[in-house]
PDB file of C-alpha atoms in Angstrom:
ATOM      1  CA  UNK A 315     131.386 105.184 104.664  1.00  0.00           C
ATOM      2  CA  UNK A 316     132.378 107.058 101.615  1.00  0.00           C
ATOM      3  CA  UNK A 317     136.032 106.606 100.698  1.00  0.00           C
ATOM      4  CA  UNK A 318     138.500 109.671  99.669  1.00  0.00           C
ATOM      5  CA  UNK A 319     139.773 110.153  96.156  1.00  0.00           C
ATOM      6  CA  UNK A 320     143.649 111.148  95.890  1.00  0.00           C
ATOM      7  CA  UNK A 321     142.754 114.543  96.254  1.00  0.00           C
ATOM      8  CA  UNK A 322     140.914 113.876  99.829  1.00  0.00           C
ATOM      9  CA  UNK A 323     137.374 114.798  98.009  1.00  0.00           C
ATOM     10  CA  UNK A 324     134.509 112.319  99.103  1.00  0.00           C
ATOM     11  CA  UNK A 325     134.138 109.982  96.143  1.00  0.00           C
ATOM     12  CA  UNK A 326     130.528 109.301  95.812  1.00  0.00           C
ATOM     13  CA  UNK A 327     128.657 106.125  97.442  1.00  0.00           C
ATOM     14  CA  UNK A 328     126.193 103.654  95.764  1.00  0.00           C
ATOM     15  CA  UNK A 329     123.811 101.435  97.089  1.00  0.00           C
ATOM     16  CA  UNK A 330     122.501  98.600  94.863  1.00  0.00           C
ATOM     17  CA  UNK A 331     119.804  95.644  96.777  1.00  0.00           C
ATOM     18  CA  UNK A 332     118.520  93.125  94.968  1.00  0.00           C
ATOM     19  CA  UNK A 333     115.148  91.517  95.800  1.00  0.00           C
ATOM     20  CA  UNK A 334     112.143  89.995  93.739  1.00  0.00           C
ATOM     21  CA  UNK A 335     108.414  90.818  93.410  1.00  0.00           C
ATOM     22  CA  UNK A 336     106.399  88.241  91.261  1.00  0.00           C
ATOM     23  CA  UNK A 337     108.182  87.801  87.870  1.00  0.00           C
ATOM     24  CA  UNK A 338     110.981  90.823  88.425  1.00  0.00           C
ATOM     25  CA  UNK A 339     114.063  91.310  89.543  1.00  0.00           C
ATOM     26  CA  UNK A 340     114.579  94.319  91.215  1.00  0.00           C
ATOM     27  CA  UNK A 341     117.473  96.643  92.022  1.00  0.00           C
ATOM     28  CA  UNK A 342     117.073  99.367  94.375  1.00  0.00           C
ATOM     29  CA  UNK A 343     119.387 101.984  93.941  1.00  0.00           C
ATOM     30  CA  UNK A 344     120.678 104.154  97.107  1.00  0.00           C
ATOM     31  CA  UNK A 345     123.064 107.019  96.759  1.00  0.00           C
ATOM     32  CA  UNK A 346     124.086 108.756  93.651  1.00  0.00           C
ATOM     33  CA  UNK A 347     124.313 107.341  90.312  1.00  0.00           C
ATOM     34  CA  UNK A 348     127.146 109.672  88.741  1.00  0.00           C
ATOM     35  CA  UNK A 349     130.323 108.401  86.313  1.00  0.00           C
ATOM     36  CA  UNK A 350     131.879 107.060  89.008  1.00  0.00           C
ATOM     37  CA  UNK A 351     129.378 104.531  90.294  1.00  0.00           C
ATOM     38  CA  UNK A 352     127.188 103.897  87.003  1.00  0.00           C
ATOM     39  CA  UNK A 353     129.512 100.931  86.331  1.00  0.00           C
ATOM     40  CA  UNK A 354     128.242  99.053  89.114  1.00  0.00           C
ATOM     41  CA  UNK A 355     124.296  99.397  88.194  1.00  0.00           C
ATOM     42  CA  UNK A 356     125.604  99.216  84.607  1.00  0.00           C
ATOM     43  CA  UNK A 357     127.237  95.439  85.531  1.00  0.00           C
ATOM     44  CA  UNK A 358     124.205  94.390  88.052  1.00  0.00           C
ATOM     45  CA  UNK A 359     121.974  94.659  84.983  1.00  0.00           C
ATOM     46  CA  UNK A 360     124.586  92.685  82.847  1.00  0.00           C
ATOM     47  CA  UNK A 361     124.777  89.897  85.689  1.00  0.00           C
ATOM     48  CA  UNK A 362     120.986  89.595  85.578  1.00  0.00           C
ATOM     49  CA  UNK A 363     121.048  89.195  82.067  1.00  0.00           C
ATOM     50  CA  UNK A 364     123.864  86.936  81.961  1.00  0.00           C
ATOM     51  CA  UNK A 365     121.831  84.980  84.562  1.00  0.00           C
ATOM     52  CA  UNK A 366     118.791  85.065  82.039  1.00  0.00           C
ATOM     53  CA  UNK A 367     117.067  87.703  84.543  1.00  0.00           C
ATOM     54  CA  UNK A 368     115.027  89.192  81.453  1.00  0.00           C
ATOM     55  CA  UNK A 369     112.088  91.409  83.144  1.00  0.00           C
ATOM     56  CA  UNK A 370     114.452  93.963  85.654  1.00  0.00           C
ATOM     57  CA  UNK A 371     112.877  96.361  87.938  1.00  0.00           C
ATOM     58  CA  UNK A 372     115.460  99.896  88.473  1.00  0.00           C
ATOM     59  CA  UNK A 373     113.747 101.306  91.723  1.00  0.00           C
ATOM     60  CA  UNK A 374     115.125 104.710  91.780  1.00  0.00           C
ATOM     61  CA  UNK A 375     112.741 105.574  94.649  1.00  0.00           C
ATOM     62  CA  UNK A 376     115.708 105.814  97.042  1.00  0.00           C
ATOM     63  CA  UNK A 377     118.611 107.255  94.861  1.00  0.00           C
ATOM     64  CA  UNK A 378     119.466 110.842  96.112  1.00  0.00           C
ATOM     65  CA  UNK A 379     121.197 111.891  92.490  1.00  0.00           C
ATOM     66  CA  UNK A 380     121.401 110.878  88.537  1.00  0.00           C
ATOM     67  CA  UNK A 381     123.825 112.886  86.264  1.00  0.00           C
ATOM     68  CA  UNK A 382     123.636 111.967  82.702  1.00  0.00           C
ATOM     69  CA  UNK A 383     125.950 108.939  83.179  1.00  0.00           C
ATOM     70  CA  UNK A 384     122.953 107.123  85.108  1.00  0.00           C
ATOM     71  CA  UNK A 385     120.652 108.192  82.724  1.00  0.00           C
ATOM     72  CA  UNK A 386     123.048 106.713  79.770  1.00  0.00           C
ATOM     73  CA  UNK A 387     122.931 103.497  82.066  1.00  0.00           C
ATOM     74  CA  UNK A 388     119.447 103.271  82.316  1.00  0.00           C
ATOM     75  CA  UNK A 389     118.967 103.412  78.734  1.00  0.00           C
ATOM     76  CA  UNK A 390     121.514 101.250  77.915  1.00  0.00           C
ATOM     77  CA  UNK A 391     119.824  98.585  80.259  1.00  0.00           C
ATOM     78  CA  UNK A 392     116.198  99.288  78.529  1.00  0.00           C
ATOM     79  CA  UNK A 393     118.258  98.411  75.038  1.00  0.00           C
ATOM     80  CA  UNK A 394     120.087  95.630  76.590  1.00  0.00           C
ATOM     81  CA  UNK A 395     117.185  93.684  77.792  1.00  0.00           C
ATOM     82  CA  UNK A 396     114.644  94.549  74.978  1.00  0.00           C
ATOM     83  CA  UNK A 397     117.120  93.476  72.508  1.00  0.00           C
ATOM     84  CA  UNK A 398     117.297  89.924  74.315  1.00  0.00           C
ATOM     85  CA  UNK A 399     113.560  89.741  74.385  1.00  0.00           C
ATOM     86  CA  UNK A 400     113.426  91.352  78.065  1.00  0.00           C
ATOM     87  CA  UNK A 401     112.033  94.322  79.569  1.00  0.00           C
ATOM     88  CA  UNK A 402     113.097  96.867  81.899  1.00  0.00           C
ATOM     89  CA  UNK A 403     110.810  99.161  84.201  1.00  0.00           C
ATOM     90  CA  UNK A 404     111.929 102.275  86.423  1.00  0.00           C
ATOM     91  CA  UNK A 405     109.936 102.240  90.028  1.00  0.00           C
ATOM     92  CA  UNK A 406     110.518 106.293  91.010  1.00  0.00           C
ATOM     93  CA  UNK A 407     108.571 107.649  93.198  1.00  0.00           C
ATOM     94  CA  UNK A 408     111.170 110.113  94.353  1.00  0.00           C
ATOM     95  CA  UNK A 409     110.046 113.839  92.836  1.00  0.00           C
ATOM     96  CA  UNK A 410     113.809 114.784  91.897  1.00  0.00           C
ATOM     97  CA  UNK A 411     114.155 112.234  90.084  1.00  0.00           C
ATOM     98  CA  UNK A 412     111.037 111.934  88.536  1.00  0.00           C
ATOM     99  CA  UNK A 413     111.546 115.560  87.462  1.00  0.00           C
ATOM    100  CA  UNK A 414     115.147 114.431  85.884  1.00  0.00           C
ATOM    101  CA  UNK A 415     113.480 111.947  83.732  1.00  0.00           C
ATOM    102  CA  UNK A 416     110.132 114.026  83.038  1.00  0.00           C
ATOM    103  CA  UNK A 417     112.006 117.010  81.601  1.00  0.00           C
ATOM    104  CA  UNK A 418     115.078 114.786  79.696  1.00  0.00           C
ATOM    105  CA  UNK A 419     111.664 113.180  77.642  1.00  0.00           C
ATOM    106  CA  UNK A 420     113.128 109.936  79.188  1.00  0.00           C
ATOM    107  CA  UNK A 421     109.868 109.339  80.758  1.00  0.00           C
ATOM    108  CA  UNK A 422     108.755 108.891  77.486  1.00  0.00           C
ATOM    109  CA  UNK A 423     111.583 106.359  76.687  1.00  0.00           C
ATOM    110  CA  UNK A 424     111.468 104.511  79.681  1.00  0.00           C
ATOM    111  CA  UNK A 425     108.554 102.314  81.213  1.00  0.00           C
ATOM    112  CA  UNK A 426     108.323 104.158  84.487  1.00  0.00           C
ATOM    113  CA  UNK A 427     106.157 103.306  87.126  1.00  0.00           C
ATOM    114  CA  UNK A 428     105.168 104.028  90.929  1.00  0.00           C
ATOM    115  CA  UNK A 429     105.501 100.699  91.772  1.00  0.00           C
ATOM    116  CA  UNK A 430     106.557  97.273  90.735  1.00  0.00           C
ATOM    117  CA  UNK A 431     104.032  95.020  89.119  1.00  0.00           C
ATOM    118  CA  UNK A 432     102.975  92.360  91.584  1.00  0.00           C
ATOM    119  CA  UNK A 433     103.524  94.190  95.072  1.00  0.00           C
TER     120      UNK A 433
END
């Protein structure tokens, strides 16, 4: 249930599971990744690489919205990992989000995939 902000507006919710498939593990992201909830995907990541978690899965496949924040996040855990020797891979099969990363070149950027390797 999505709490209320001091003004009474809806403040957004966010999902995060965690799971692994072969040598990954994976975060599946449900809800909306905006500047009010990138924090948490922003310190999952950080706990998996704390935990030496190097090869992370983002499945995005779920996630109804990314602003800019998420995206920030997202490339901040690609540069996080890879500069530990890690890597990081973005499952989306969701077409609004695809579309978000196709036209911000991020697709380009970011390892994204359909699936992740090993299912």
């Amino acid at each position: 249930m999505r709490g209320t902000s001091g003004d009474g507006a809806a403040e957004p919710e966010l999902g995060l599971g965690l799971s692994t498939v072969g040598e990954y593990a994976v975060i599946s992201v449900t809800g909306e990744i905006d500047m009010y909830t990138a924090p948490q995907l922003r310190e999952a990541v950080r706990q998996l690489s704390a935990e030496g978690r190097m090869r992370v899965a983002i499945d995005l496949t779920p996630t109804e919205f990314c602003d800019s924040t998420g995206l920030g996040v997202l490339i901040g855990a690609r540069r996080r990992l890879s500069d530990a020797g890690g890597s990081l891979i973005v499952v989306c099969q969701n077409p609004r989000i695809r579309k978000l990363l196709d036209l911000t070149g991020l697709d380009k950027v970011l390892d994204v995939r359909e699936a992740v390797p090993g299912e």
